[in-house]
Short mmCIF file of C-alpha atoms and ligand atoms in Angstrom, two decimals:
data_model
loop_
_atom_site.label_atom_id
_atom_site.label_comp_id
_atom_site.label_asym_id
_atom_site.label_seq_id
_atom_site.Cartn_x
_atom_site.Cartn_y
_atom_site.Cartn_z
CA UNK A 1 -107.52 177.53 175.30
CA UNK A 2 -110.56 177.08 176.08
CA UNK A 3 -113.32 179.73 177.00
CA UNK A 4 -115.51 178.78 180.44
CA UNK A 5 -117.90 180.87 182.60
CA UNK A 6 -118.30 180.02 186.54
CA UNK A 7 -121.04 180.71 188.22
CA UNK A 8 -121.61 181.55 192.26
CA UNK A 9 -123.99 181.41 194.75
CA UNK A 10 -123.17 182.67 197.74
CA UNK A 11 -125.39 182.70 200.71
CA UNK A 12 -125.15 183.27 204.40
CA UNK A 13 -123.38 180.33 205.65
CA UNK A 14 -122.04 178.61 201.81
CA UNK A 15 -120.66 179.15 198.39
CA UNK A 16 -121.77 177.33 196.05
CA UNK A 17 -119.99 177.62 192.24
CA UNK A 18 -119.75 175.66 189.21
CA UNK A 19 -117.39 175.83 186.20
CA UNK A 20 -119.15 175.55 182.57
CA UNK A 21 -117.32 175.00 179.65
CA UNK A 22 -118.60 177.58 176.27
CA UNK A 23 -118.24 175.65 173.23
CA UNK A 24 -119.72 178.09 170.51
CA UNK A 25 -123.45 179.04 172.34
CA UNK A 26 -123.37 175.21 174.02
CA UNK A 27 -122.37 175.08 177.55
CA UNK A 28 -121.02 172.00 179.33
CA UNK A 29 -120.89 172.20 183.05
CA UNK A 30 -117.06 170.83 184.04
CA UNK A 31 -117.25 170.70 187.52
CA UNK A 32 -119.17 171.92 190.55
CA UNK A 33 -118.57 172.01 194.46
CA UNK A 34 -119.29 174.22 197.62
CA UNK A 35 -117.28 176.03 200.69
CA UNK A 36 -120.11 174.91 203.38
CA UNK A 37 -120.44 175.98 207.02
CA UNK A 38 -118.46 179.29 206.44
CA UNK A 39 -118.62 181.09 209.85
CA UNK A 40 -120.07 178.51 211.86
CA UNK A 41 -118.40 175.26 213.19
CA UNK A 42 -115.70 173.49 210.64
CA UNK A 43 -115.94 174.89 207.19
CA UNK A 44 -115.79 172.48 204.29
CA UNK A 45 -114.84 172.40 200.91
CA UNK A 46 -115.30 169.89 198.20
CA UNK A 47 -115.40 170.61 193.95
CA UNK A 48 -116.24 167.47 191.95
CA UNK A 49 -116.35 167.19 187.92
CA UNK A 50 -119.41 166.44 186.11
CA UNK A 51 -119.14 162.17 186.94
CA UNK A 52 -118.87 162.74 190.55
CA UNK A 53 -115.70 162.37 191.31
CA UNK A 54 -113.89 164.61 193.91
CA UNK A 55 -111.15 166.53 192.19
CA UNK A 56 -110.19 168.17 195.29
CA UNK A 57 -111.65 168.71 199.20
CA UNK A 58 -110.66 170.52 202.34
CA UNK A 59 -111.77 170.40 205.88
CA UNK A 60 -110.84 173.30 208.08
CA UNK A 61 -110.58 172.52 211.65
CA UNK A 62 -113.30 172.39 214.45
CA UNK A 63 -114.20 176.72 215.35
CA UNK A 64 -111.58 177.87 212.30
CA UNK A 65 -114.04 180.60 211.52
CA UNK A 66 -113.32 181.19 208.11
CA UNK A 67 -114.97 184.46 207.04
CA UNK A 68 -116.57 185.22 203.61
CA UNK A 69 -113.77 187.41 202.86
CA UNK A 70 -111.71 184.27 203.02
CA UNK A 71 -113.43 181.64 201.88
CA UNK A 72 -113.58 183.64 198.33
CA UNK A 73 -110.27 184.39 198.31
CA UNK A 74 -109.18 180.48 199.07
CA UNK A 75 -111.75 179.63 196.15
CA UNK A 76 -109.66 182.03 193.47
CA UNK A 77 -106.67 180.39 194.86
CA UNK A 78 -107.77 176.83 194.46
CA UNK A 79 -109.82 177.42 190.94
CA UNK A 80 -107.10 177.97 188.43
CA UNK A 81 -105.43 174.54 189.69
CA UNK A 82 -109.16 172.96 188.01
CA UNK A 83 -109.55 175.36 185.81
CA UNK A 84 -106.55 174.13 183.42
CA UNK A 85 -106.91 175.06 179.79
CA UNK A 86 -109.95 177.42 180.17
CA UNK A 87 -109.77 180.82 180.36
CA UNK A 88 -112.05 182.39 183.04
CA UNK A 89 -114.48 185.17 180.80
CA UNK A 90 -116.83 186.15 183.68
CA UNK A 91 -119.02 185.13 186.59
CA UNK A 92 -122.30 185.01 186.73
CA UNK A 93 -123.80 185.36 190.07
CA UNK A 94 -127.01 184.49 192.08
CA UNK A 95 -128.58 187.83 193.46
CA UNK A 96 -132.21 187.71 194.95
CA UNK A 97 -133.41 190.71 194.61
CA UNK A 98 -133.39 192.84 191.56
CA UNK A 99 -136.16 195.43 192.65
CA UNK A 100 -138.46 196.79 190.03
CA UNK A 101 -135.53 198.03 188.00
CA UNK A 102 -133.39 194.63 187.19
CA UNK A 103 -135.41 192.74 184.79
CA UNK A 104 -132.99 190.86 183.30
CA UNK A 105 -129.77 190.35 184.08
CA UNK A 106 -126.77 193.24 184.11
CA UNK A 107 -122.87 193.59 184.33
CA UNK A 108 -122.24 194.80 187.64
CA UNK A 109 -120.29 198.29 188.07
CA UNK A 110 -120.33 200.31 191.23
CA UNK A 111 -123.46 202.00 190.74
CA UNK A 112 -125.35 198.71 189.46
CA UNK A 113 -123.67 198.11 193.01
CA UNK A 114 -124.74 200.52 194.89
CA UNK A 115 -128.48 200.02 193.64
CA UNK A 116 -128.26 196.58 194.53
CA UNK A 117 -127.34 197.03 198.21
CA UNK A 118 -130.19 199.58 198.37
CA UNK A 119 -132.58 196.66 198.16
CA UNK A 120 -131.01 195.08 201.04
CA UNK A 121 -133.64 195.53 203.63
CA UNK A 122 -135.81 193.64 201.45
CA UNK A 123 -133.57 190.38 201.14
CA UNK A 124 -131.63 190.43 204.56
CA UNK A 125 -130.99 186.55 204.26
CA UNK A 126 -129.23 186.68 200.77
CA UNK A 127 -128.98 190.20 199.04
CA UNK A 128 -126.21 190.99 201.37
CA UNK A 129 -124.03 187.50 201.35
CA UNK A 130 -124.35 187.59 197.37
CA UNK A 131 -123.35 191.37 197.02
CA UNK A 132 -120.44 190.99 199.28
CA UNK A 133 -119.14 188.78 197.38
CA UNK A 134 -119.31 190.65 193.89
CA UNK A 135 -118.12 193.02 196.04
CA UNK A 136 -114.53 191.31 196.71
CA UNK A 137 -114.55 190.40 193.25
CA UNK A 138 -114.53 193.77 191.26
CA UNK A 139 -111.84 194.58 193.71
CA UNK A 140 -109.49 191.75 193.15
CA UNK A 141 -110.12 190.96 189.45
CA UNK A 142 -112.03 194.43 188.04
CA UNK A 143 -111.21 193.19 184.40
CA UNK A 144 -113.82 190.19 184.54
CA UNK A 145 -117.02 190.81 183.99
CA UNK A 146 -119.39 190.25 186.92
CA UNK A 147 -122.86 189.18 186.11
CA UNK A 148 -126.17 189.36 188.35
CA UNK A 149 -128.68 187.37 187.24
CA UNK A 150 -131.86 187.68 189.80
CA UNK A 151 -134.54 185.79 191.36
CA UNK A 152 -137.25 188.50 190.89
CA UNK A 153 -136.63 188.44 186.97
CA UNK A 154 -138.80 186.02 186.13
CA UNK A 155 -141.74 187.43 187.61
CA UNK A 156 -141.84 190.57 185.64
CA UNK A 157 -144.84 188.98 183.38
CA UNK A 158 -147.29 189.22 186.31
CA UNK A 159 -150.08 191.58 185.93
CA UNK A 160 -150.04 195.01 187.71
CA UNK A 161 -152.98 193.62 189.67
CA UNK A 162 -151.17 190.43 190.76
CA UNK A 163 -148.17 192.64 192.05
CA UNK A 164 -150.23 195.35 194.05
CA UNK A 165 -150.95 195.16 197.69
CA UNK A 166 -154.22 197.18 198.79
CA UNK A 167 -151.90 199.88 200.07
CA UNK A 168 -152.32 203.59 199.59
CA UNK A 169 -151.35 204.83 196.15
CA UNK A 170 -147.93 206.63 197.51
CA UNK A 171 -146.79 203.62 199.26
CA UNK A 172 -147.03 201.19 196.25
CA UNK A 173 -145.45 203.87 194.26
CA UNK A 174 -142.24 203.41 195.91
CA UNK A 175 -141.99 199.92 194.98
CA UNK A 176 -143.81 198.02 198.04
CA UNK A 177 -145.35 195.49 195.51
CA UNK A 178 -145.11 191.68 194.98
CA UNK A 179 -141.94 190.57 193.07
CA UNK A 180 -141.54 187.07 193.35
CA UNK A 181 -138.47 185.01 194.14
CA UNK A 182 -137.19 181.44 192.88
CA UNK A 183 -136.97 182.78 189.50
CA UNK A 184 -134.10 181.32 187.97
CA UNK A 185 -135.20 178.05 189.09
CA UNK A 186 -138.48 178.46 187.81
CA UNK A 187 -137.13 179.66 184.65
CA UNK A 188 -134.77 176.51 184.38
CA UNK A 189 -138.43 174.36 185.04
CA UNK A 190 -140.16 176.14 182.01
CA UNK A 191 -137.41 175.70 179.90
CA UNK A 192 -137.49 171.94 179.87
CA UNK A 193 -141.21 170.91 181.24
CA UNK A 194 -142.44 170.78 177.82
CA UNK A 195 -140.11 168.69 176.64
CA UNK A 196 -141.43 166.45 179.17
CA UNK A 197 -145.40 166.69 178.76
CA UNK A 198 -146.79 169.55 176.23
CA UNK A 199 -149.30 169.76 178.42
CA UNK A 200 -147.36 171.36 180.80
CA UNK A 201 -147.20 174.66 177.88
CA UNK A 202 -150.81 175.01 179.25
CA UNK A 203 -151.70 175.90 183.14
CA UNK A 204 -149.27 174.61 185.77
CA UNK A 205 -148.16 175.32 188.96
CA UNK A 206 -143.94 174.65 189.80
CA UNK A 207 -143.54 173.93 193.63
CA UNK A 208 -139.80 174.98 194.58
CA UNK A 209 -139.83 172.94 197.96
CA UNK A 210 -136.30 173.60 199.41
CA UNK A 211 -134.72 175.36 202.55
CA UNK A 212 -136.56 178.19 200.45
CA UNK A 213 -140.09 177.29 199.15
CA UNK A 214 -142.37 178.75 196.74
CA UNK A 215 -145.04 177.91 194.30
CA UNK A 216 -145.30 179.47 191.18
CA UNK A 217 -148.10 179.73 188.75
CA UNK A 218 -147.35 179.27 185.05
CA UNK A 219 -148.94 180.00 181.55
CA UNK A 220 -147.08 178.87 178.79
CA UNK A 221 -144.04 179.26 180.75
CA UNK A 222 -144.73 182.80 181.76
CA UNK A 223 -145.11 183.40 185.68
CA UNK A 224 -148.67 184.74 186.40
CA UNK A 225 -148.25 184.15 189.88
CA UNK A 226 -146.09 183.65 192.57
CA UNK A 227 -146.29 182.62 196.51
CA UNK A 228 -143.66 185.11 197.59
CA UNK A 229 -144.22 188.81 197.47
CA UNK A 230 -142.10 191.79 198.89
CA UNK A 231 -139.75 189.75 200.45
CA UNK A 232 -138.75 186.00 200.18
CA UNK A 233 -140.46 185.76 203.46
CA UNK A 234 -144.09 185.32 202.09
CA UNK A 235 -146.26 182.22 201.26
CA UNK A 236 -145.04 178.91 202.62
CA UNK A 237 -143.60 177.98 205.59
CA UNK A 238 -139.85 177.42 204.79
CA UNK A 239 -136.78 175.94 206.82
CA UNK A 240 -136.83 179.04 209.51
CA UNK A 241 -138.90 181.69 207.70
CA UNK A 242 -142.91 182.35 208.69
CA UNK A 243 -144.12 182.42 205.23
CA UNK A 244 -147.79 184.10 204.95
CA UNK A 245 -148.67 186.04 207.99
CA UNK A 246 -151.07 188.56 209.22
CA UNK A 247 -149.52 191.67 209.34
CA UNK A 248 -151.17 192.69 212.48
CA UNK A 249 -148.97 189.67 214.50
CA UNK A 250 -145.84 191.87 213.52
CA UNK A 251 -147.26 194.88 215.23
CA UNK A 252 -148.60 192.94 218.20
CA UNK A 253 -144.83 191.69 218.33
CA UNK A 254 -143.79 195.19 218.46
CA UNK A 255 -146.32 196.87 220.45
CA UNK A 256 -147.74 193.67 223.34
CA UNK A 257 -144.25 191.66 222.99
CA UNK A 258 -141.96 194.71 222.86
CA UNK A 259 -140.06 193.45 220.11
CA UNK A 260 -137.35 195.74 218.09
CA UNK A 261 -137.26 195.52 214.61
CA UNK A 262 -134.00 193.51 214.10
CA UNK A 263 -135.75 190.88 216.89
CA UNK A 264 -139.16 190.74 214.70
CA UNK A 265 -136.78 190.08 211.67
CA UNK A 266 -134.96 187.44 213.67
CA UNK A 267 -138.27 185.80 214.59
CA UNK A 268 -139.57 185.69 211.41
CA UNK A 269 -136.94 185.15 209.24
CA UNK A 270 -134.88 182.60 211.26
CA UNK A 271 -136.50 181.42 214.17
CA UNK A 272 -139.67 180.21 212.24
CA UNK A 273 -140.88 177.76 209.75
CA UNK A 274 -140.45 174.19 210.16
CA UNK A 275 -137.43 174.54 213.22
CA UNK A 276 -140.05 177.09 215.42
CA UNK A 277 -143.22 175.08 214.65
CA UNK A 278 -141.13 171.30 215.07
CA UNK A 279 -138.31 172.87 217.59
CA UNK A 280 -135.53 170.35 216.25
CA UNK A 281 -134.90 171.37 213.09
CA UNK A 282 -135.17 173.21 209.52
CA UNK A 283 -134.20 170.13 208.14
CA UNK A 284 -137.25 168.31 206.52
CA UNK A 285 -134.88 164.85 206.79
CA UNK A 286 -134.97 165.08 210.75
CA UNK A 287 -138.79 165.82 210.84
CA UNK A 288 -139.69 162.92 208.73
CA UNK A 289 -137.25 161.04 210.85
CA UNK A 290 -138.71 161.91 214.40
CA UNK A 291 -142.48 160.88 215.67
CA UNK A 292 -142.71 163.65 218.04
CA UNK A 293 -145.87 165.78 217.58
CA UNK A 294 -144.34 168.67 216.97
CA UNK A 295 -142.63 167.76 214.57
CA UNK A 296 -145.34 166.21 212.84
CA UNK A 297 -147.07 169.53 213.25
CA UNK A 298 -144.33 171.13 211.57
CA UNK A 299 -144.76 168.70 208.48
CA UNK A 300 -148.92 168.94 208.74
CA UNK A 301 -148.40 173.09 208.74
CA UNK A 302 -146.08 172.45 205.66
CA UNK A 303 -148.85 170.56 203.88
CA UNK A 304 -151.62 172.02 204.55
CA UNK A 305 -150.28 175.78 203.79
CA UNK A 306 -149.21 174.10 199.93
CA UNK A 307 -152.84 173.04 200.01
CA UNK A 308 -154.57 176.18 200.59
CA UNK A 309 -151.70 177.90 197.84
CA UNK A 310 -152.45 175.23 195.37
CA UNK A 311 -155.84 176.14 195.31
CA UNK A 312 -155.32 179.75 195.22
CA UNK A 313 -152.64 179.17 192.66
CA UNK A 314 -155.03 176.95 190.43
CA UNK A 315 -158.09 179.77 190.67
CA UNK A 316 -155.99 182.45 189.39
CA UNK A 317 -154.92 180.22 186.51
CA UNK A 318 -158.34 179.32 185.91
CA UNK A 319 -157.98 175.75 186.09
CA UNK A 320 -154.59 173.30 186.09
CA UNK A 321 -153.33 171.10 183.56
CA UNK A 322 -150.03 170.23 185.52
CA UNK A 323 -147.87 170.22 188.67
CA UNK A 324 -144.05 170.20 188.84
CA UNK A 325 -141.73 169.57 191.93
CA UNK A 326 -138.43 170.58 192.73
CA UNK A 327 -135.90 171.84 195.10
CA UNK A 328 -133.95 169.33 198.19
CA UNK A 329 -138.03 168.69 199.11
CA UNK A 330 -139.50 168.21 196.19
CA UNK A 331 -137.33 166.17 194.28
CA UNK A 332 -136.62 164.25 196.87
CA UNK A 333 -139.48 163.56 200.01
CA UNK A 334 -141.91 160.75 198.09
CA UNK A 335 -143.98 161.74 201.43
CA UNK A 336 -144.57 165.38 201.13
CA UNK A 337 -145.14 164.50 197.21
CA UNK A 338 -147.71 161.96 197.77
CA UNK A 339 -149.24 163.91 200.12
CA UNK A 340 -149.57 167.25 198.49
CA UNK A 341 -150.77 164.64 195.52
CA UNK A 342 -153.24 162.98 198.03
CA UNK A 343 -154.80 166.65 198.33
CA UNK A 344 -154.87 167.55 195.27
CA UNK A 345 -156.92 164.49 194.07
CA UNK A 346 -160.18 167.31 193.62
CA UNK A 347 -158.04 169.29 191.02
CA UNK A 348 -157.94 165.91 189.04
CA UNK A 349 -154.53 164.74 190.28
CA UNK A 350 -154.18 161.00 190.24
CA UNK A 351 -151.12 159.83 192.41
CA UNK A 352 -148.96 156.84 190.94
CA UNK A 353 -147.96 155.40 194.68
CA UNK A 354 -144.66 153.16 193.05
CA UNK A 355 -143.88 156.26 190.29
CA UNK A 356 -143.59 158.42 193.21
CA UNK A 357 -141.95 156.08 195.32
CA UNK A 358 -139.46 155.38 192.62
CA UNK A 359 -139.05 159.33 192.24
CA UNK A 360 -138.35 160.06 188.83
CA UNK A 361 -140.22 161.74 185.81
CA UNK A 362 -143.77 161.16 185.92
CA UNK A 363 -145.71 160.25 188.88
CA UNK A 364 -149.62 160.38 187.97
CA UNK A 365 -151.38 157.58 186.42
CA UNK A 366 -151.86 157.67 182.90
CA UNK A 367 -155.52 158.28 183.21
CA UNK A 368 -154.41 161.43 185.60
CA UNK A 369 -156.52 164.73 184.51
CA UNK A 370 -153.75 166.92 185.65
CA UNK A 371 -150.28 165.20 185.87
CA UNK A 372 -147.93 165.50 188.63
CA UNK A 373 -143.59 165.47 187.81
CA UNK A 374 -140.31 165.66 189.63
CA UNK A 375 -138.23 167.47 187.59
CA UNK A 376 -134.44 168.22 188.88
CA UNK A 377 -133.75 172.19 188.94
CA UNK A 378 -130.71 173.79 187.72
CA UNK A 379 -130.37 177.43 189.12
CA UNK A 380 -126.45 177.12 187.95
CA UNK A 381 -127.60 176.17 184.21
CA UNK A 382 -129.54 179.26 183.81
CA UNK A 383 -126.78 181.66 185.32
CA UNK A 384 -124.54 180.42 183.18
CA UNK A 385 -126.30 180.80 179.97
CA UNK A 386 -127.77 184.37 181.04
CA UNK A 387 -124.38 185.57 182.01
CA UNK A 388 -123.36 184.10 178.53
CA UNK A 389 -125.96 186.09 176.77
CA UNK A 390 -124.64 189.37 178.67
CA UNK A 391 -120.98 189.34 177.43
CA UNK A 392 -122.09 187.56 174.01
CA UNK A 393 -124.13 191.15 173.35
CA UNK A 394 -121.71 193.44 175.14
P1 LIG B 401 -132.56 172.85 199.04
O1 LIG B 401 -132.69 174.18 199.74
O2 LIG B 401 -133.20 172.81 197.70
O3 LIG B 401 -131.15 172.32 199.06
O4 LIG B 401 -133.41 171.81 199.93
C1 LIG B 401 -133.10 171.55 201.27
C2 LIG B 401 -134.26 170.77 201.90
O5 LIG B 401 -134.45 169.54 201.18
C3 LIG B 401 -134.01 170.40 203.36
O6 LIG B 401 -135.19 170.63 204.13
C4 LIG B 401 -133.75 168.92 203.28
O7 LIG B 401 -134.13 168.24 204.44
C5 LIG B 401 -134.66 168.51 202.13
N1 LIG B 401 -134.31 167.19 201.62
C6 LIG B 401 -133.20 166.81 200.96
N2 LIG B 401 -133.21 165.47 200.75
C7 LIG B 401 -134.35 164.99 201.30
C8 LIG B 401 -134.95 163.70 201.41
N3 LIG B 401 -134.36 162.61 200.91
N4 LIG B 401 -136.15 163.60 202.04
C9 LIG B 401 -136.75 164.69 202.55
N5 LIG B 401 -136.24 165.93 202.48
C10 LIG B 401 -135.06 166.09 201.86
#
């Protein structure tokens, strides 16, 4: 029988897993699907193997409000039917926020627990949907290992200097630093960009343009900086978060607009971004889609904030010999691309128009100073292979 590790990520409204295969210290993704639209209008499941094809789907009916609770519980029912001559030896799960304590990643008990849901408050979107779910699990199957492998980890190389807010000594002292988020994707980037260019060993910055967005500075793979800080709610403008914002409009909120605290976090963690700038939608598909100027201004605010934090990004490297997207934007809107490309021109970026149109690999020009690549993520891929690493040592 054969020996395979799944991996999860579970967020606020999906599950998202995969199934990989260990052969020796090689892993082989098998398949890979997704319980969407848990808790909101008709819930949908679908698992594919590696070619595509659907191996099995399910669509709940219209307001069956299947909870979190039971959407993991129908996934253990339906995985051993796909699972067939693999034996299950642990799961290695998403969690944003490992604090300043979780540097790498770490077999979850109750007090790893515990600690975890103590950093909560500063995650509110994701800490508590991927806990919950770990949660279930060392209930229903305590003998398998649960892994957390975390989106602040990759961070950790930052200077002290990069982390620290100008805040009094005792305030930073109880952890109100930068930390950084994306990390496994950006980790999953550095592990194959040189393989690609080996320029890209030298100064580049990763753009993770998805529902989530962040930019990432790199030196020889190493994060030096990052976009996000305390909370995944800095930097860019995202889907329905704020990104950068001056502190002083959350205590006008509070103080001129009356605002409690779970309303402020409401504002700026859901109602903001591209769907309160555009007011149709978090959806970067739709905005391109519509020509009202709102949205437009939604897609402008987008642009010009990756602007401003490529420049930032590019100062504190000392110069840029590469740029990488990824992420549902990145890989995939040729128009955001060219555009951020477009701005970039005074850093030495040279956009290929039909390279990016074609959107694969490379898409400067060969004579291109600093060159410019799509390159796929694989958050999954790098759970998998740190929760590997965790029971290989244990
Ligand atoms: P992610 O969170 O990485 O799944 O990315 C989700 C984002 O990618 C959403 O804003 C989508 O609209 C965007 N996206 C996916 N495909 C495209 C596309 N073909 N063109 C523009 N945006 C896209």
């Amino acid at each position: 029988m054969q020996d395979a590790i799944a991996v999860i990520n579970a967020g606020s409204s999906s599950i998202k897993f995969a199934v990989f295969d260990e052969q020796g210290s090689v892993l082989q993704r098998v398949l890979a699907g997704s319980i969407r639209d848990i808790g909101t209008s008709s819930p949908r499941f679908i698992v594919k193997n590696v070619a595509g094809k659907i191996l099995d789907s399910k669509q709940w009916e219209e307001g069956a409000l299947l909870s979190q609770e039971d959407a993991t519980a129908f996934l253990f029912e339906m995985l051993p039917a796909q699972l067939k001559g693999h034996r299950l030896r642990a799961i290695g799960h998403r969690v944003v926020h490992g604090g300043e304590h979780y540097l790498a990643p770490v077999r979850v008990d109750a007090e790893v627990l515990s600690a975890l849901e103590a950093l909560i408050p500063l995650a509110p979107l994701h800490q508590p949907h991927n806990l919950a779910l770990i949660r279930t699990l060392l209930a229903t199957t305590p003998g398998l290992p649960q892994i957390a492998c975390f989106d602040t980890a990759f961070h950790h190389t930052q200077s002290s200097i990069e982390r620290a807010f100008a805040l009094p000594r005792d305030i930073t002292e109880r952890g109100v630093r930068r930390y950084g988020f994306h990390g496994l994707s950006y980790e999953y980037i550095a592990s194959v960009m040189v393989q690609r260019d080996p320029k890209l060993a030298g100064r580049v910055v990763v753009l993770h343009l998805g529902n989530g967005a962040s930019m990432c500075a790199m030196q020889d793979g190493k994060s030096v900086s990052s976009t996000m800080g305390f909370t995944a709610l800095d930097g860019l403008p995202m889907g329905t978060r704020c990104g950068t914002l001056d502190p002083g409009v959350v205590l006008y909120l509070m103080d001129a607009l009356k605002m409690n605290p779970g309303q402020v976090e409401s504002v700026l963690y859901q109602q903001s971004g591209l769907l309160g700038v555009s007011g149709i939608s978090s959806d970067m598909r739709t905005l391109e889609a519509s020509d009202t100027p709102h949205a437009r201004d939604a897609i402008d605010l987008f642009i010009h904030s990756i602007k401003r934090q490529l420049g930032a990004l590019a100062a504190t490297l000392g110069g840029l010999d590469g740029i990488v997207f990824t992420a549902g934007i990145g890989e995939n809107s040729a128009l955001v691309r060219e555009r951020v490309c477009l701005d970039a021109a005074w850093l030495g970026v040279e956009l290929d128009q039909a390279a990016n149109r074609a959107g694969v690999g490379q898409i400067t020009t060969a004579s291109s100073a600093v060159s410019a690549w799509i390159i796929p993520t694989d958050e999954e891929a790098v759970i998998a292979e740190q929760t590997r690493r965790v029971i290989a040592a244990a």
